[in-house]
């Protein structure tokens, strides 16, 4: 029986989840060979979960982190059977979760799955993907020169490093004390305990960097430059869930203002009953994609301009112990917040001079190290990865107009420049933010991976029947 081929480009969380879900699909036999292309030494953890720093905590509690939607206790039980340190207040380290993912992937790669699929890992990078003349297959070119002929290609590219904070003069990019990607291996090395540090951004990445500096014994002054001055909200205690009010109050609303009024009304009503705002917002989680999709493009753009930063603060929260550690640094005067936005970065000997603007007024600060903590680049119009450039120029990958990711259909198939659904190229993970907006957290991504695994298997089965 002729075997079909799926190539997954990217072995971080999204690619690893798809691999694992394919291996665990029931039924079959599925005569499918799955190629995973991932240049890192171990597929699974990716950039987010590979840092060997126990102080970097997950911002989601353990019970919500199972790889399998149908087995919610899988990660919790795995932690219980290991000799790893206990997860305080149910917040494990990213390092522990990375080991969990790596173990899942290595188990899949070790032998064929019960459903007939076989899995292969290429420790390499994909540099191009070219559609065949019949438009129903592609060739993936690897950096080593190896070529993979494949029926479907899944782009699980994850997050790209933040854009430089200023332009067009960017001499600072080559300065040894500018750190453009805080997640790069060894990003904090070279920062002496007494060195001054300036962070651009005050989100979850900035919190992790502060904790990393503290763990390294850093005592020098740290300035955090933030446009809004907000830190991530703190996770509250575990409570019973709040009942969904999507069907009765939110379904069919097509403006940001209408949704905002309804949610604020619910938060006020809950407060009168002694219920915290967190479970109210959490009750929206299963329906966030539908709320987002109901807004016209202009309303989505309005949300991004006016509310996205606030939403990020209240939706993507920080573990209580992280919040306490940051507050202690603020109270001790080690860390201070500076409102404004960075307009210029200029090398000044061993230091970097930073121009900050607030309400039209500018002033300069000087720091030995500057670290960009503004979050990943998701705008595929600006990503300069050779694989992305090639697909974009060929019209196979179309960035969305809001700069959130790629245009896709409901299954994650890419839409080409003619708005035709590709039978070859698919994606999942952060690149699907145009469809869902919330497309970065484990609960959403594992569900995407399961749905895409099922769809790819169904496609393969259908094509097999047509060819027989």
Tab-separated table of C-alpha atoms in Angstrom:
chain	number	residue	atom	x	y	z
A	1	UNK	CA	0.000	0.000	0.000
A	2	UNK	CA	1.407	3.369	-1.021
A	3	UNK	CA	2.268	5.490	1.972
A	4	UNK	CA	1.503	9.200	2.094
A	5	UNK	CA	3.759	11.767	3.702
A	6	UNK	CA	3.238	14.720	6.053
A	7	UNK	CA	6.133	17.060	6.842
A	8	UNK	CA	5.935	19.164	9.994
A	9	UNK	CA	8.312	22.124	9.896
A	10	UNK	CA	9.061	23.128	13.476
A	11	UNK	CA	9.427	20.936	16.540
A	12	UNK	CA	8.446	23.384	19.258
A	13	UNK	CA	5.194	23.055	21.171
A	14	UNK	CA	2.806	23.286	18.193
A	15	UNK	CA	4.755	20.904	15.954
A	16	UNK	CA	5.372	18.500	18.819
A	17	UNK	CA	1.692	18.479	19.756
A	18	UNK	CA	0.681	17.685	16.177
A	19	UNK	CA	3.207	14.840	16.056
A	20	UNK	CA	1.911	13.397	19.334
A	21	UNK	CA	-1.753	13.735	18.356
A	22	UNK	CA	-1.105	11.993	15.023
A	23	UNK	CA	0.580	9.123	16.841
A	24	UNK	CA	-2.362	8.739	19.225
A	25	UNK	CA	-5.162	8.872	16.655
A	26	UNK	CA	-7.412	5.866	16.942
A	27	UNK	CA	-8.578	3.785	14.047
A	28	UNK	CA	-6.534	3.116	10.980
A	29	UNK	CA	-4.459	1.710	9.630
A	30	UNK	CA	-3.096	5.068	8.476
A	31	UNK	CA	-0.219	4.400	6.030
A	32	UNK	CA	1.391	7.790	6.666
A	33	UNK	CA	5.024	8.736	7.166
A	34	UNK	CA	5.445	11.876	9.272
A	35	UNK	CA	8.668	13.857	8.932
A	36	UNK	CA	9.533	16.333	11.681
A	37	UNK	CA	12.046	19.034	10.719
A	38	UNK	CA	13.572	20.646	13.803
A	39	UNK	CA	17.200	21.842	14.061
A	40	UNK	CA	17.387	21.990	17.870
A	41	UNK	CA	19.130	19.115	19.706
A	42	UNK	CA	15.848	17.793	21.115
A	43	UNK	CA	12.416	18.282	19.522
A	44	UNK	CA	9.495	19.096	21.801
A	45	UNK	CA	10.431	21.913	24.192
A	46	UNK	CA	11.034	24.533	21.517
A	47	UNK	CA	12.141	28.018	22.456
A	48	UNK	CA	9.555	28.563	25.191
A	49	UNK	CA	10.333	25.493	27.296
A	50	UNK	CA	14.022	24.814	26.676
A	51	UNK	CA	15.572	27.376	29.043
A	52	UNK	CA	17.408	25.576	31.839
A	53	UNK	CA	16.259	28.033	34.475
A	54	UNK	CA	14.018	26.745	37.284
A	55	UNK	CA	12.921	30.300	38.118
A	56	UNK	CA	11.074	30.594	34.789
A	57	UNK	CA	7.579	29.451	35.720
A	58	UNK	CA	4.653	28.549	33.508
A	59	UNK	CA	1.812	31.035	33.749
A	60	UNK	CA	-0.807	28.255	33.582
A	61	UNK	CA	-1.534	25.863	36.433
A	62	UNK	CA	-0.586	22.192	36.123
A	63	UNK	CA	-4.112	20.762	35.606
A	64	UNK	CA	-4.535	22.754	32.371
A	65	UNK	CA	-1.306	21.554	30.748
A	66	UNK	CA	-2.004	17.989	29.698
A	67	UNK	CA	-0.978	17.245	26.124
A	68	UNK	CA	-4.245	15.383	25.609
A	69	UNK	CA	-7.619	17.182	25.795
A	70	UNK	CA	-9.321	13.885	26.640
A	71	UNK	CA	-6.906	13.070	29.489
A	72	UNK	CA	-6.696	16.264	31.583
A	73	UNK	CA	-4.625	14.634	34.346
A	74	UNK	CA	-1.865	13.377	32.057
A	75	UNK	CA	0.708	16.063	32.912
A	76	UNK	CA	-0.237	16.114	36.600
A	77	UNK	CA	0.222	12.336	36.814
A	78	UNK	CA	3.514	12.533	34.911
A	79	UNK	CA	4.881	15.079	37.381
A	80	UNK	CA	3.781	12.889	40.290
A	81	UNK	CA	5.725	9.906	38.937
A	82	UNK	CA	8.998	11.788	38.459
A	83	UNK	CA	11.618	12.805	40.989
A	84	UNK	CA	11.388	16.422	39.898
A	85	UNK	CA	10.815	19.214	42.441
A	86	UNK	CA	7.224	19.865	43.430
A	87	UNK	CA	5.413	22.627	41.555
A	88	UNK	CA	4.628	25.327	44.109
A	89	UNK	CA	0.974	26.417	44.021
A	90	UNK	CA	0.571	24.215	40.900
A	91	UNK	CA	2.897	26.388	38.808
A	92	UNK	CA	5.678	24.244	37.368
A	93	UNK	CA	8.828	25.551	35.763
A	94	UNK	CA	9.116	25.841	32.001
A	95	UNK	CA	12.079	23.493	32.284
A	96	UNK	CA	9.914	20.717	33.781
A	97	UNK	CA	7.281	21.149	31.094
A	98	UNK	CA	10.004	21.007	28.461
A	99	UNK	CA	11.105	17.617	29.793
A	100	UNK	CA	7.512	16.402	29.605
A	101	UNK	CA	7.215	17.447	25.960
A	102	UNK	CA	10.611	16.028	25.064
A	103	UNK	CA	9.671	12.670	26.587
A	104	UNK	CA	6.371	12.568	24.682
A	105	UNK	CA	8.106	13.262	21.377
A	106	UNK	CA	10.993	10.846	21.937
A	107	UNK	CA	8.487	8.080	22.721
A	108	UNK	CA	6.676	8.720	19.429
A	109	UNK	CA	9.917	8.774	17.437
A	110	UNK	CA	11.128	5.524	18.967
A	111	UNK	CA	8.771	3.192	17.083
A	112	UNK	CA	5.801	3.124	14.671
A	113	UNK	CA	2.441	4.010	16.179
A	114	UNK	CA	-0.295	1.464	16.730
A	115	UNK	CA	-2.339	3.205	14.007
A	116	UNK	CA	0.263	2.475	11.319
A	117	UNK	CA	2.007	5.842	11.178
A	118	UNK	CA	5.801	6.087	11.134
A	119	UNK	CA	7.749	9.076	12.419
A	120	UNK	CA	11.139	10.485	11.434
A	121	UNK	CA	13.108	13.433	12.780
A	122	UNK	CA	15.486	15.553	10.713
A	123	UNK	CA	17.785	17.686	12.833
A	124	UNK	CA	17.890	20.327	10.157
A	125	UNK	CA	16.234	23.568	9.071
A	126	UNK	CA	13.774	23.964	6.224
A	127	UNK	CA	14.804	26.746	3.840
A	128	UNK	CA	12.222	26.332	1.055
A	129	UNK	CA	9.015	24.528	0.142
A	130	UNK	CA	8.033	24.297	-3.521
A	131	UNK	CA	4.687	23.101	-4.812
A	132	UNK	CA	4.752	20.385	-7.476
A	133	UNK	CA	3.307	21.143	-10.930
A	134	UNK	CA	0.164	19.147	-10.081
A	135	UNK	CA	-0.314	21.414	-7.012
A	136	UNK	CA	-1.084	18.400	-4.788
A	137	UNK	CA	2.348	17.810	-3.278
A	138	UNK	CA	5.498	19.737	-2.459
A	139	UNK	CA	9.227	19.390	-1.971
A	140	UNK	CA	10.744	20.703	1.253
A	141	UNK	CA	14.358	21.720	0.877
A	142	UNK	CA	16.557	21.425	3.972
A	143	UNK	CA	19.636	23.487	4.788
A	144	UNK	CA	21.803	20.366	4.509
A	145	UNK	CA	20.748	19.927	0.891
A	146	UNK	CA	18.378	17.057	1.598
A	147	UNK	CA	14.959	17.252	-0.080
A	148	UNK	CA	11.701	15.771	1.229
A	149	UNK	CA	8.884	15.033	-1.184
A	150	UNK	CA	5.659	15.357	0.776
A	151	UNK	CA	1.901	15.385	0.328
A	152	UNK	CA	1.180	17.910	3.077
A	153	UNK	CA	3.403	20.506	4.743
A	154	UNK	CA	2.512	21.876	8.179
A	155	UNK	CA	4.134	25.152	9.151
A	156	UNK	CA	4.574	24.993	12.920
A	157	UNK	CA	6.985	27.917	12.994
A	158	UNK	CA	6.172	29.227	16.464
A	159	UNK	CA	7.312	32.701	17.458
A	160	UNK	CA	9.953	34.881	15.858
A	161	UNK	CA	12.268	37.253	17.724
A	162	UNK	CA	10.904	40.769	18.398
A	163	UNK	CA	11.509	43.515	15.883
A	164	UNK	CA	14.198	46.068	16.751
A	165	UNK	CA	12.562	48.701	18.965
A	166	UNK	CA	13.712	51.653	16.850
A	167	UNK	CA	14.734	52.535	13.325
A	168	UNK	CA	16.080	53.377	10.851
A	169	UNK	CA	19.481	54.005	12.515
A	170	UNK	CA	20.218	50.637	14.088
A	171	UNK	CA	23.926	50.582	14.863
A	172	UNK	CA	22.976	49.368	18.344
A	173	UNK	CA	21.896	45.989	16.904
A	174	UNK	CA	25.571	44.985	16.770
A	175	UNK	CA	26.452	46.389	20.167
A	176	UNK	CA	27.546	43.602	22.554
A	177	UNK	CA	25.213	44.750	25.345
A	178	UNK	CA	22.020	44.959	23.280
A	179	UNK	CA	19.907	41.822	23.685
A	180	UNK	CA	17.257	41.629	20.985
A	181	UNK	CA	15.939	38.178	21.906
A	182	UNK	CA	15.694	37.457	25.639
A	183	UNK	CA	14.866	33.798	24.875
A	184	UNK	CA	18.049	33.161	22.905
A	185	UNK	CA	20.443	30.708	24.509
A	186	UNK	CA	22.642	32.491	27.041
A	187	UNK	CA	20.786	35.787	26.556
A	188	UNK	CA	21.584	37.018	30.085
A	189	UNK	CA	25.200	35.937	30.099
A	190	UNK	CA	27.670	38.764	30.334
A	191	UNK	CA	25.468	40.864	32.611
A	192	UNK	CA	27.595	41.459	35.690
A	193	UNK	CA	25.792	41.810	39.058
A	194	UNK	CA	26.511	45.542	39.246
A	195	UNK	CA	25.622	46.424	35.646
A	196	UNK	CA	22.688	48.707	34.943
A	197	UNK	CA	19.929	47.145	32.817
A	198	UNK	CA	17.006	48.601	30.885
A	199	UNK	CA	14.079	46.419	29.802
A	200	UNK	CA	11.753	47.481	26.982
A	201	UNK	CA	8.300	46.155	27.884
A	202	UNK	CA	6.618	45.055	31.115
A	203	UNK	CA	4.828	41.834	30.160
A	204	UNK	CA	5.453	38.215	31.068
A	205	UNK	CA	8.809	38.179	29.266
A	206	UNK	CA	10.034	41.111	31.341
A	207	UNK	CA	8.948	39.320	34.509
A	208	UNK	CA	10.963	36.248	33.504
A	209	UNK	CA	14.025	38.369	32.765
A	210	UNK	CA	13.774	40.067	36.182
A	211	UNK	CA	13.541	36.684	37.888
A	212	UNK	CA	16.516	35.445	35.888
A	213	UNK	CA	18.599	38.459	36.855
A	214	UNK	CA	17.660	38.007	40.521
A	215	UNK	CA	18.609	34.313	40.393
A	216	UNK	CA	21.990	35.307	38.949
A	217	UNK	CA	22.613	37.615	41.906
A	218	UNK	CA	22.106	40.847	40.008
A	219	UNK	CA	22.109	43.925	42.252
A	220	UNK	CA	22.491	46.778	39.777
A	221	UNK	CA	19.654	49.161	38.910
A	222	UNK	CA	16.990	47.971	36.474
A	223	UNK	CA	14.698	50.340	34.567
A	224	UNK	CA	11.574	48.973	32.895
A	225	UNK	CA	10.257	51.179	30.082
A	226	UNK	CA	6.566	50.601	29.411
A	227	UNK	CA	4.019	52.545	27.397
A	228	UNK	CA	1.205	51.739	29.835
A	229	UNK	CA	3.065	50.945	33.058
A	230	UNK	CA	1.103	47.757	33.623
A	231	UNK	CA	2.465	44.457	34.891
A	232	UNK	CA	0.624	41.208	34.158
A	233	UNK	CA	-2.265	40.613	36.545
A	234	UNK	CA	-1.722	38.041	39.254
A	235	UNK	CA	-3.418	34.671	39.172
A	236	UNK	CA	-6.063	34.413	41.875
A	237	UNK	CA	-6.843	31.393	44.044
A	238	UNK	CA	-8.464	28.347	42.466
A	239	UNK	CA	-12.234	28.836	42.448
A	240	UNK	CA	-15.295	27.214	40.968
A	241	UNK	CA	-15.968	28.172	37.388
A	242	UNK	CA	-18.248	31.025	36.408
A	243	UNK	CA	-21.181	30.032	34.166
A	244	UNK	CA	-20.844	30.908	30.494
A	245	UNK	CA	-22.876	33.876	29.322
A	246	UNK	CA	-21.780	33.758	25.687
A	247	UNK	CA	-25.024	32.341	24.287
A	248	UNK	CA	-27.302	34.700	26.220
A	249	UNK	CA	-25.355	37.966	26.012
A	250	UNK	CA	-22.451	37.848	23.556
A	251	UNK	CA	-23.426	35.710	20.585
A	252	UNK	CA	-24.078	37.876	17.550
A	253	UNK	CA	-22.434	41.029	18.908
A	254	UNK	CA	-20.409	42.604	16.119
A	255	UNK	CA	-18.712	45.562	17.830
A	256	UNK	CA	-15.983	45.784	20.424
A	257	UNK	CA	-18.014	48.300	22.419
A	258	UNK	CA	-21.031	46.002	22.717
A	259	UNK	CA	-18.925	43.090	23.925
A	260	UNK	CA	-17.032	45.320	26.349
A	261	UNK	CA	-20.260	46.655	27.863
A	262	UNK	CA	-21.658	43.153	28.320
A	263	UNK	CA	-18.493	41.843	29.954
A	264	UNK	CA	-18.167	44.860	32.254
A	265	UNK	CA	-21.784	44.392	33.302
A	266	UNK	CA	-21.096	40.795	34.215
A	267	UNK	CA	-17.945	41.729	36.146
A	268	UNK	CA	-19.903	44.311	38.167
A	269	UNK	CA	-22.715	41.837	38.833
A	270	UNK	CA	-20.205	39.200	39.944
A	271	UNK	CA	-18.489	41.691	42.256
A	272	UNK	CA	-21.796	42.387	43.980
A	273	UNK	CA	-21.965	38.655	44.723
A	274	UNK	CA	-18.403	38.603	46.032
A	275	UNK	CA	-17.042	36.901	42.903
A	276	UNK	CA	-13.667	37.966	41.530
A	277	UNK	CA	-13.345	39.222	37.931
A	278	UNK	CA	-10.941	36.439	36.943
A	279	UNK	CA	-13.439	33.563	36.677
A	280	UNK	CA	-15.784	35.841	34.739
A	281	UNK	CA	-13.133	36.425	32.088
A	282	UNK	CA	-12.051	32.792	32.193
A	283	UNK	CA	-15.596	31.715	31.327
A	284	UNK	CA	-15.117	33.425	27.943
A	285	UNK	CA	-12.152	31.256	27.009
A	286	UNK	CA	-14.002	28.558	25.006
A	287	UNK	CA	-15.747	31.251	22.957
A	288	UNK	CA	-12.998	33.830	22.423
A	289	UNK	CA	-12.477	32.694	18.837
A	290	UNK	CA	-16.156	33.134	18.032
A	291	UNK	CA	-16.251	36.569	19.670
A	292	UNK	CA	-13.222	37.673	17.643
A	293	UNK	CA	-14.529	36.205	14.373
A	294	UNK	CA	-17.870	38.033	14.752
A	295	UNK	CA	-16.109	41.408	14.554
A	296	UNK	CA	-15.545	42.975	11.129
A	297	UNK	CA	-11.955	43.816	10.254
A	298	UNK	CA	-12.387	47.437	11.333
A	299	UNK	CA	-13.599	46.337	14.781
A	300	UNK	CA	-10.707	43.893	15.148
A	301	UNK	CA	-8.329	46.747	14.314
A	302	UNK	CA	-10.081	48.937	16.914
A	303	UNK	CA	-9.567	46.257	19.554
A	304	UNK	CA	-5.864	45.994	18.681
A	305	UNK	CA	-5.415	49.775	18.937
A	306	UNK	CA	-7.274	50.397	22.173
A	307	UNK	CA	-7.738	47.213	24.196
A	308	UNK	CA	-5.219	44.551	23.198
A	309	UNK	CA	-2.582	45.674	25.711
A	310	UNK	CA	-5.109	45.738	28.562
A	311	UNK	CA	-6.488	42.372	27.497
A	312	UNK	CA	-2.991	40.901	27.552
A	313	UNK	CA	-2.502	42.117	31.131
A	314	UNK	CA	-5.719	40.590	32.486
A	315	UNK	CA	-5.820	37.472	30.312
A	316	UNK	CA	-2.186	36.278	30.452
A	317	UNK	CA	-1.513	36.365	34.176
A	318	UNK	CA	1.517	35.780	36.307
A	319	UNK	CA	1.941	33.213	39.107
A	320	UNK	CA	1.548	34.747	42.592
A	321	UNK	CA	5.152	33.952	43.541
A	322	UNK	CA	6.408	35.799	40.458
A	323	UNK	CA	4.262	38.792	41.274
A	324	UNK	CA	5.566	38.825	44.846
A	325	UNK	CA	9.181	38.668	43.655
A	326	UNK	CA	8.732	41.590	41.247
A	327	UNK	CA	6.954	43.644	43.896
A	328	UNK	CA	9.841	43.005	46.319
A	329	UNK	CA	12.290	44.343	43.706
A	330	UNK	CA	10.125	47.415	43.194
A	331	UNK	CA	9.826	48.003	46.947
A	332	UNK	CA	13.585	47.658	47.395
A	333	UNK	CA	14.237	50.198	44.654
A	334	UNK	CA	16.189	47.696	42.533
A	335	UNK	CA	13.577	47.980	39.778
A	336	UNK	CA	11.798	51.150	38.723
A	337	UNK	CA	9.123	51.741	36.109
A	338	UNK	CA	9.556	54.445	33.458
A	339	UNK	CA	6.474	55.373	31.428
A	340	UNK	CA	6.988	56.102	27.742
A	341	UNK	CA	8.216	54.506	24.573
A	342	UNK	CA	11.755	54.039	23.286
A	343	UNK	CA	12.470	56.281	20.297
A	344	UNK	CA	16.242	55.940	19.866
A	345	UNK	CA	19.059	53.649	20.943
A	346	UNK	CA	22.595	54.949	20.474
A	347	UNK	CA	25.858	53.167	21.382
A	348	UNK	CA	27.860	55.188	23.888
A	349	UNK	CA	31.091	53.364	24.578
A	350	UNK	CA	30.291	50.264	26.615
A	351	UNK	CA	26.815	51.624	27.354
A	352	UNK	CA	23.671	52.352	25.373
A	353	UNK	CA	21.906	55.721	25.446
A	354	UNK	CA	18.123	55.352	25.271
A	355	UNK	CA	15.756	58.139	24.256
A	356	UNK	CA	12.319	57.822	25.856
A	357	UNK	CA	9.287	59.789	24.747
A	358	UNK	CA	6.228	60.469	26.856
A	359	UNK	CA	3.431	62.737	25.672
A	360	UNK	CA	5.677	64.492	23.194
A	361	UNK	CA	8.555	65.091	25.610
A	362	UNK	CA	11.855	63.245	25.268
A	363	UNK	CA	14.631	62.483	27.695
A	364	UNK	CA	17.634	60.180	27.716
A	365	UNK	CA	18.696	57.340	29.992
A	366	UNK	CA	21.914	55.365	29.906
A	367	UNK	CA	22.267	51.669	30.707
A	368	UNK	CA	24.999	49.089	30.244
A	369	UNK	CA	22.533	46.501	28.910
A	370	UNK	CA	19.240	46.892	27.012
A	371	UNK	CA	16.906	43.894	26.639
A	372	UNK	CA	13.895	43.887	24.304
A	373	UNK	CA	10.932	42.246	26.073
A	374	UNK	CA	8.148	43.419	23.755
A	375	UNK	CA	6.907	40.013	22.699
A	376	UNK	CA	7.381	37.988	19.528
A	377	UNK	CA	7.075	39.162	15.937
A	378	UNK	CA	3.918	37.713	14.364
A	379	UNK	CA	3.592	39.965	11.314
A	380	UNK	CA	4.384	37.693	8.370
A	381	UNK	CA	4.788	40.738	6.128
A	382	UNK	CA	7.989	41.522	8.030
A	383	UNK	CA	9.431	38.091	8.831
A	384	UNK	CA	12.694	37.539	6.934
A	385	UNK	CA	13.017	33.768	7.386
A	386	UNK	CA	13.971	32.278	3.954
A	387	UNK	CA	11.196	29.671	4.070
A	388	UNK	CA	8.586	32.338	4.818
A	389	UNK	CA	9.968	34.705	2.189
A	390	UNK	CA	9.827	32.008	-0.483
A	391	UNK	CA	6.254	31.002	0.299
A	392	UNK	CA	5.175	34.633	0.552
A	393	UNK	CA	6.727	35.579	-2.792
A	394	UNK	CA	5.192	32.508	-4.454
A	395	UNK	CA	1.766	33.588	-3.205
A	396	UNK	CA	1.331	30.399	-1.182
A	397	UNK	CA	1.437	32.240	2.173
A	398	UNK	CA	-0.621	35.406	2.569
A	399	UNK	CA	-0.122	37.540	5.701
A	400	UNK	CA	-3.301	38.923	7.204
A	401	UNK	CA	-3.879	42.703	6.956
A	402	UNK	CA	-3.613	43.254	10.723
A	403	UNK	CA	-0.161	41.687	11.011
A	404	UNK	CA	-1.243	38.840	13.290
A	405	UNK	CA	-0.294	35.786	11.231
A	406	UNK	CA	-1.392	33.929	8.079
A	407	UNK	CA	-4.729	33.723	6.270
A	408	UNK	CA	-6.194	30.214	6.578
A	409	UNK	CA	-9.443	28.305	6.308
A	410	UNK	CA	-11.191	26.765	9.311
A	411	UNK	CA	-8.880	23.715	9.258
A	412	UNK	CA	-5.641	25.683	9.147
A	413	UNK	CA	-5.088	25.269	5.398
A	414	UNK	CA	-3.317	28.298	3.957
A	415	UNK	CA	-5.182	30.599	1.591
A	416	UNK	CA	-3.093	31.591	-1.415
A	417	UNK	CA	-2.991	34.967	-3.167
A	418	UNK	CA	-6.117	33.975	-5.146
A	419	UNK	CA	-7.893	33.131	-1.849
A	420	UNK	CA	-7.881	29.459	-2.847
A	421	UNK	CA	-7.563	26.832	-0.107
A	422	UNK	CA	-4.278	24.970	-0.336
A	423	UNK	CA	-4.444	21.145	-0.353
A	424	UNK	CA	-0.757	21.085	0.611
A	425	UNK	CA	0.127	23.832	3.118
A	426	UNK	CA	-1.285	24.009	6.645
A	427	UNK	CA	-0.358	25.820	9.830
A	428	UNK	CA	-1.155	25.893	13.541
A	429	UNK	CA	-0.074	27.828	16.593
A	430	UNK	CA	0.573	31.584	16.835
A	431	UNK	CA	0.321	31.932	13.038
A	432	UNK	CA	-3.441	31.306	13.359
A	433	UNK	CA	-4.097	34.413	15.427
A	434	UNK	CA	-6.048	36.028	12.545
A	435	UNK	CA	-8.701	33.326	13.017
A	436	UNK	CA	-8.780	33.115	16.809
A	437	UNK	CA	-6.678	35.992	18.184
A	438	UNK	CA	-5.986	33.787	21.233
A	439	UNK	CA	-3.690	31.199	19.674
A	440	UNK	CA	-0.656	30.952	21.940
A	441	UNK	CA	-1.604	29.044	25.119
A	442	UNK	CA	-1.432	25.297	25.696
A	443	UNK	CA	-5.193	24.574	26.006
A	444	UNK	CA	-5.946	26.242	22.652
A	445	UNK	CA	-2.920	24.853	20.806
A	446	UNK	CA	-3.389	21.247	21.873
A	447	UNK	CA	-6.985	21.414	20.617
A	448	UNK	CA	-5.760	22.866	17.315
A	449	UNK	CA	-3.222	20.045	17.042
A	450	UNK	CA	-5.851	17.379	17.691
A	451	UNK	CA	-8.279	18.860	15.156
A	452	UNK	CA	-5.561	19.212	12.502
A	453	UNK	CA	-4.298	15.661	13.122
A	454	UNK	CA	-7.808	14.325	12.578
A	455	UNK	CA	-8.282	16.413	9.425
A	456	UNK	CA	-4.950	15.370	7.880
A	457	UNK	CA	-5.723	11.705	8.565
A	458	UNK	CA	-9.156	12.090	6.971
A	459	UNK	CA	-7.583	13.769	3.922
A	460	UNK	CA	-5.088	10.947	3.597
A	461	UNK	CA	-7.791	8.309	3.889
A	462	UNK	CA	-9.920	10.049	1.237
A	463	UNK	CA	-7.019	10.398	-1.180
A	464	UNK	CA	-6.070	6.767	-0.578
A	465	UNK	CA	-9.601	5.643	-1.503
A	466	UNK	CA	-9.586	7.786	-4.655
A	467	UNK	CA	-6.292	6.309	-5.814
A	468	UNK	CA	-7.288	2.684	-5.109
